[in-house]
Short mmCIF file of C-alpha atoms in Angstrom, two decimals:
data_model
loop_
_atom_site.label_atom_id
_atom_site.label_comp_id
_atom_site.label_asym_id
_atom_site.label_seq_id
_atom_site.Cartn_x
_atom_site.Cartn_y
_atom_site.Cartn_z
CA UNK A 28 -67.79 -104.91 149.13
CA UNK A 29 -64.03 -106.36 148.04
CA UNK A 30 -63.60 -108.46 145.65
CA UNK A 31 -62.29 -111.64 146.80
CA UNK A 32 -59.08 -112.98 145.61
CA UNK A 33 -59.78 -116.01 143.11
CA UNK A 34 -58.01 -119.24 142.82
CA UNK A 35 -55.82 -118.22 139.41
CA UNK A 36 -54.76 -115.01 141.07
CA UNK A 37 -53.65 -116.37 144.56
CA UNK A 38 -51.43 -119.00 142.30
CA UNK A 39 -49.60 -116.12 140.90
CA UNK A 40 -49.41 -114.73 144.33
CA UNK A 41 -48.08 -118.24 145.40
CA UNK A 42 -45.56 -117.81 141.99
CA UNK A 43 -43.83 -114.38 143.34
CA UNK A 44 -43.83 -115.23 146.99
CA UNK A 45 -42.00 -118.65 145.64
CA UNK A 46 -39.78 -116.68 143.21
CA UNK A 47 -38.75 -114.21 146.00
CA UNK A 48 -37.37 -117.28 148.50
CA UNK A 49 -35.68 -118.75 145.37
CA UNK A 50 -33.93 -115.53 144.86
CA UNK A 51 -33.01 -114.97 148.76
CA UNK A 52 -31.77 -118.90 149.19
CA UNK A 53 -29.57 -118.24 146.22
CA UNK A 54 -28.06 -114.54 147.58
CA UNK A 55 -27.77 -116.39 151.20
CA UNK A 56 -25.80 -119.38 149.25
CA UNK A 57 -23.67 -117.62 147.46
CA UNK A 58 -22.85 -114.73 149.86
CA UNK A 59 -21.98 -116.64 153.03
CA UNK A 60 -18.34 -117.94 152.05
CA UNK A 61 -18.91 -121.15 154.03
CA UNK A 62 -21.17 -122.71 151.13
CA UNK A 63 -18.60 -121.68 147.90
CA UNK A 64 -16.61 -124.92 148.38
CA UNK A 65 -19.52 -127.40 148.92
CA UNK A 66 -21.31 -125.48 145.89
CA UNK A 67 -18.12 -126.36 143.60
CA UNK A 68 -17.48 -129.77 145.00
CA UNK A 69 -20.95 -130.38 143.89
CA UNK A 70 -20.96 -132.25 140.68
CA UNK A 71 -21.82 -135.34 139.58
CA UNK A 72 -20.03 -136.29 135.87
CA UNK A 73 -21.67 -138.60 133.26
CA UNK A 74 -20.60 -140.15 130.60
CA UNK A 75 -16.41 -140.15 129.67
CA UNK A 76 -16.80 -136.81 128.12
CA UNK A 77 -16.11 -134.89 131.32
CA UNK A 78 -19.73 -133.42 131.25
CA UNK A 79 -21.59 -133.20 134.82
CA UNK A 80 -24.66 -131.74 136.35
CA UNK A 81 -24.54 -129.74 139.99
CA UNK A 82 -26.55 -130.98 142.86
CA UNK A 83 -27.32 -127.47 143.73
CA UNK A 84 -28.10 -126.56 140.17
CA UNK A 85 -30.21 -129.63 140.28
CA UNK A 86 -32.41 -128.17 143.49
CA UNK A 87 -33.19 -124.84 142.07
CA UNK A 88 -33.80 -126.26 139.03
CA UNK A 89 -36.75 -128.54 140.82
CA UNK A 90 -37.97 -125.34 142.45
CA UNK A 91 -37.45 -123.52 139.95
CA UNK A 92 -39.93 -125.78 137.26
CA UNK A 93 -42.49 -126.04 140.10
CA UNK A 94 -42.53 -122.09 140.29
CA UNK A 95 -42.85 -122.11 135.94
CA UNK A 96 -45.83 -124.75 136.36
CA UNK A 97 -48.26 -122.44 138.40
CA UNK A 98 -47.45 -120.16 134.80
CA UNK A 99 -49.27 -122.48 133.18
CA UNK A 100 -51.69 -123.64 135.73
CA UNK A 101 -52.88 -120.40 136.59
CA UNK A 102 -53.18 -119.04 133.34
CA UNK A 103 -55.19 -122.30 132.22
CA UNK A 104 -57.75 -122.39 135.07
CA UNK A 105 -58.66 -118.23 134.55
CA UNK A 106 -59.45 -118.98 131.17
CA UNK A 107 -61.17 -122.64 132.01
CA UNK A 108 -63.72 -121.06 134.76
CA UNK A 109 -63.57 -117.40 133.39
CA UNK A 110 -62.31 -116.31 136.18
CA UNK A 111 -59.72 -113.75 134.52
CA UNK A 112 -59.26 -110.51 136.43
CA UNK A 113 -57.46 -106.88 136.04
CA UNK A 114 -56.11 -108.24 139.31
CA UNK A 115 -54.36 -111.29 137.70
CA UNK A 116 -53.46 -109.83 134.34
CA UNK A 117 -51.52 -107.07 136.66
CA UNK A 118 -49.95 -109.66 138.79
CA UNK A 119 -48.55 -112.32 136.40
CA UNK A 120 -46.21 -110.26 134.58
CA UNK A 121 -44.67 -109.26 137.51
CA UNK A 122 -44.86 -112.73 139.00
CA UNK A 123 -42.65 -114.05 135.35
CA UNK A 124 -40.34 -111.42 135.36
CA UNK A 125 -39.40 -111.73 139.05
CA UNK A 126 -38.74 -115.62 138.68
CA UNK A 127 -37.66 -115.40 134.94
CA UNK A 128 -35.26 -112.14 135.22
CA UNK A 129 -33.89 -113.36 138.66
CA UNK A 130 -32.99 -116.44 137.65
CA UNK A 131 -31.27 -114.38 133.99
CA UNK A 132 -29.30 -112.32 136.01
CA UNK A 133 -27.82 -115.44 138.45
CA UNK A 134 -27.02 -117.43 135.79
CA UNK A 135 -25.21 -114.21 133.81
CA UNK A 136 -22.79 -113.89 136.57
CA UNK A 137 -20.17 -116.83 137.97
CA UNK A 138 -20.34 -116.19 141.43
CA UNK A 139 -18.04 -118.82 142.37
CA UNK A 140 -15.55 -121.46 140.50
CA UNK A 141 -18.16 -123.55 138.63
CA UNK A 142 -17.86 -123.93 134.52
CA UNK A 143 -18.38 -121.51 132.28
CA UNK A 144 -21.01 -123.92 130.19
CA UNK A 145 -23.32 -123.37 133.02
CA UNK A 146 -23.90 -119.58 132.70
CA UNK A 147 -26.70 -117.64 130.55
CA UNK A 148 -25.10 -115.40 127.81
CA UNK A 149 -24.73 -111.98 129.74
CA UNK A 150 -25.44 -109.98 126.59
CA UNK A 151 -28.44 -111.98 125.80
CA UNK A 152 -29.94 -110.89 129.33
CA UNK A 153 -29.09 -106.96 129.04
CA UNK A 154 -31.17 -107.35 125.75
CA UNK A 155 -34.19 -109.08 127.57
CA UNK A 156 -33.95 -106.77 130.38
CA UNK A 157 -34.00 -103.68 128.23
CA UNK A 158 -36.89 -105.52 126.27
CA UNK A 159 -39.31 -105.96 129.78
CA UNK A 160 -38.23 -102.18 130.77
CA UNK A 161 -39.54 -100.75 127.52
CA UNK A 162 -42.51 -103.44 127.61
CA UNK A 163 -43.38 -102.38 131.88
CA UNK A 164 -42.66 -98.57 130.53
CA UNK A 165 -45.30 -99.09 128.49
CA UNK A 166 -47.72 -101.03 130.57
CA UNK A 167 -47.22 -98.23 133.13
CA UNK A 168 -48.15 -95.64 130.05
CA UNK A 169 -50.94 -97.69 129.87
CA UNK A 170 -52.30 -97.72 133.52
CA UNK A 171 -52.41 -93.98 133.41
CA UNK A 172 -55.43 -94.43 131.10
CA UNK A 173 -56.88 -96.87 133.22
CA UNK A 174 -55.80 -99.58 130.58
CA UNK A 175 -54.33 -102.68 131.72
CA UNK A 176 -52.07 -104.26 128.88
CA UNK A 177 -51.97 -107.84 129.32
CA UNK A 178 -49.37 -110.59 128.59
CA UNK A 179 -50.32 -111.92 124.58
CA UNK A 180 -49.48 -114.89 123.22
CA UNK A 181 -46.22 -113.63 122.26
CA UNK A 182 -45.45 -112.88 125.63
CA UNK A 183 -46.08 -116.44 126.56
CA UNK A 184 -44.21 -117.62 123.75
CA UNK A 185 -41.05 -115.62 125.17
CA UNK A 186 -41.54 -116.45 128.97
CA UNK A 187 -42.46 -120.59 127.42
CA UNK A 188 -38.79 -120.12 125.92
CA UNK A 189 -36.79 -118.45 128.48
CA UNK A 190 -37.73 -120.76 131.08
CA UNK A 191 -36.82 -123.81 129.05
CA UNK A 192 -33.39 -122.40 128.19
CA UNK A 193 -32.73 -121.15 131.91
CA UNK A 194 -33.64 -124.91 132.50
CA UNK A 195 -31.30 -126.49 130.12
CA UNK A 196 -28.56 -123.86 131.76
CA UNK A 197 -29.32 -124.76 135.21
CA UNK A 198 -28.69 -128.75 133.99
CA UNK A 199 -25.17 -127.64 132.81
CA UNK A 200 -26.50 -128.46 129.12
CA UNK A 201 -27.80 -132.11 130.40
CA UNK A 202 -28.65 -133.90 128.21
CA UNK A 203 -27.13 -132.09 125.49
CA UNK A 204 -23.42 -131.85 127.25
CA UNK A 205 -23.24 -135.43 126.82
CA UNK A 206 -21.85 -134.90 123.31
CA UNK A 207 -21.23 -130.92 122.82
CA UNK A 208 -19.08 -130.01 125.85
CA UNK A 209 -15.98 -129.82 123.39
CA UNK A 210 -17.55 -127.55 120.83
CA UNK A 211 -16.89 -123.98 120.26
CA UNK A 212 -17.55 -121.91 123.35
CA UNK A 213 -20.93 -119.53 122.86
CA UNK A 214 -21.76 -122.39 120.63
CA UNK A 215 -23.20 -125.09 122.68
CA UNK A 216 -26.46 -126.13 122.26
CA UNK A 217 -27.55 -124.33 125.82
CA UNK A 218 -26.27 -121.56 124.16
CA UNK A 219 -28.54 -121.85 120.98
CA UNK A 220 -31.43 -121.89 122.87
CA UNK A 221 -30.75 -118.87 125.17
CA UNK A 222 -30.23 -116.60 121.80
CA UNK A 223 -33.66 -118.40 120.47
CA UNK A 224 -35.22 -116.86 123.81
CA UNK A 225 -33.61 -113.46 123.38
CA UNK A 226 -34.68 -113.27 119.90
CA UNK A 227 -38.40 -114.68 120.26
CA UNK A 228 -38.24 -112.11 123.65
CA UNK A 229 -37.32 -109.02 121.04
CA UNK A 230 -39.68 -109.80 118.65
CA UNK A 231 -42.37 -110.03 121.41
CA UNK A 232 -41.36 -106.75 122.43
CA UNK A 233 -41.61 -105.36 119.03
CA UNK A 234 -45.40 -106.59 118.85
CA UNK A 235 -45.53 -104.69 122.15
CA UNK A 236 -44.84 -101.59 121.06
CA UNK A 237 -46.34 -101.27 117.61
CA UNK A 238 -50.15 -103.00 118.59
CA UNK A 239 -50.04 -100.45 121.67
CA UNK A 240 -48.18 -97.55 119.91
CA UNK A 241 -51.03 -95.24 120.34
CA UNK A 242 -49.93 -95.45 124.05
CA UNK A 243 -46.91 -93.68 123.90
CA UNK A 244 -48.25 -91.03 120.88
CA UNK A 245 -51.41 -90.01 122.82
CA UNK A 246 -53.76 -91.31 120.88
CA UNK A 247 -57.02 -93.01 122.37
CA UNK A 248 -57.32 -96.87 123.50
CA UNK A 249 -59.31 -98.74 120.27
CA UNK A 250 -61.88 -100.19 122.61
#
């Protein structure tokens, strides 16, 4: 008989199906020529500084915390009813990365005229990116011996992180822009906390590798 699908595990499911109509709205919007205009004309400025949010911006970043909230939730009620599966530990990598590394990747890249503040290093994403392909080249190592590696506390740490500096980028810097949008570029505070995320996202990959080391060596699973 089939295991049925428990409540933790069909919130992660409800996490990737929400991360994959976050990333189509955003190709659709930025593709179809029609919306670059509105998109740039969509800023609202605070303050005498010059510093603004974008209502777009604004609207992904809503979805975009709701999506980052069933993280938590799910996570909290597996542990809270012990309902934690190999299903789920599978699942909400894949569910993080596809919202997280999205969401990297669109904010690396200035698809149309909006400011530079609100983009996400680009070298700080290649070096996440490399991070979660050595990290999944692992975890696939590890599924060949019928061992499923799941996400640590370190790996929460990083994802906890990323999503709060994607955030801040998404808000143009807000509230932070209200006083550093003349400071040295690379050196806003946005920018601090995106190369805090990279680095707490290498080191995470670096516990990775050496706790599950015997993976790629051929030794045998400590269990």
């Amino acid at each position: 008989m089939k295991q049925k699908i428990n409540l933790p595990t069909k919130i992660t499911i409800s996490r990737i199906v929400l991360a994959f109509c976050l990333i189509l709205s955003i190709f659709i919007m930025y593709l179809v020529d029609e919306f670059h205009p509105f998109i740039s004309n969509a800023n609202l400025y605070i303050g005498s500084s010059g510093a603004y949010v974008n209502y777009i911006m604004v609207i992904i970043f809503a979805v975009f915390v709701i999506a980052s909230l069933t993280d938590f939730l799910d996570g909290y009620l597996a542990r809270k009813n012990n309902q934690v599966t190999d299903l789920g530990k599978f699942l909400d990598p894949i569910a993080d990365k596809m919202l997280v590394n999205s969401m990297l990747v669109f904010l690396s890249i200035n698809f149309v005229s909006l400011n530079d503040h609100l983009r996400f290093p680009f070298f700080c994403v290649i070096l996440m990116i490399i991070r979660d392909l050595v990290v999944d080249g692992l975890r696939f190592m590890a599924a060949t011996k019928k061992v499923v590696i799941s996400a640590n506390i370190y790996g929460k740490l990083k994802t906890v992180f990323q999503m709060i500096a994607l955030s801040i980028v998404l808000l143009n810097g807000f509230p932070f822009n209200l006083f550093d949008s003349n400071w040295i570029r690379y050196l806003h505070i946005s920018d601090i906390f995106c190369y805090i995320a990279t680095l707490i996202s290498l080191i995470s990959g670096v516990i990775y590798l050496t706790e599950n080391i015997h993976m790629i060596i051929g030794g045998k699973n400590n269990e």
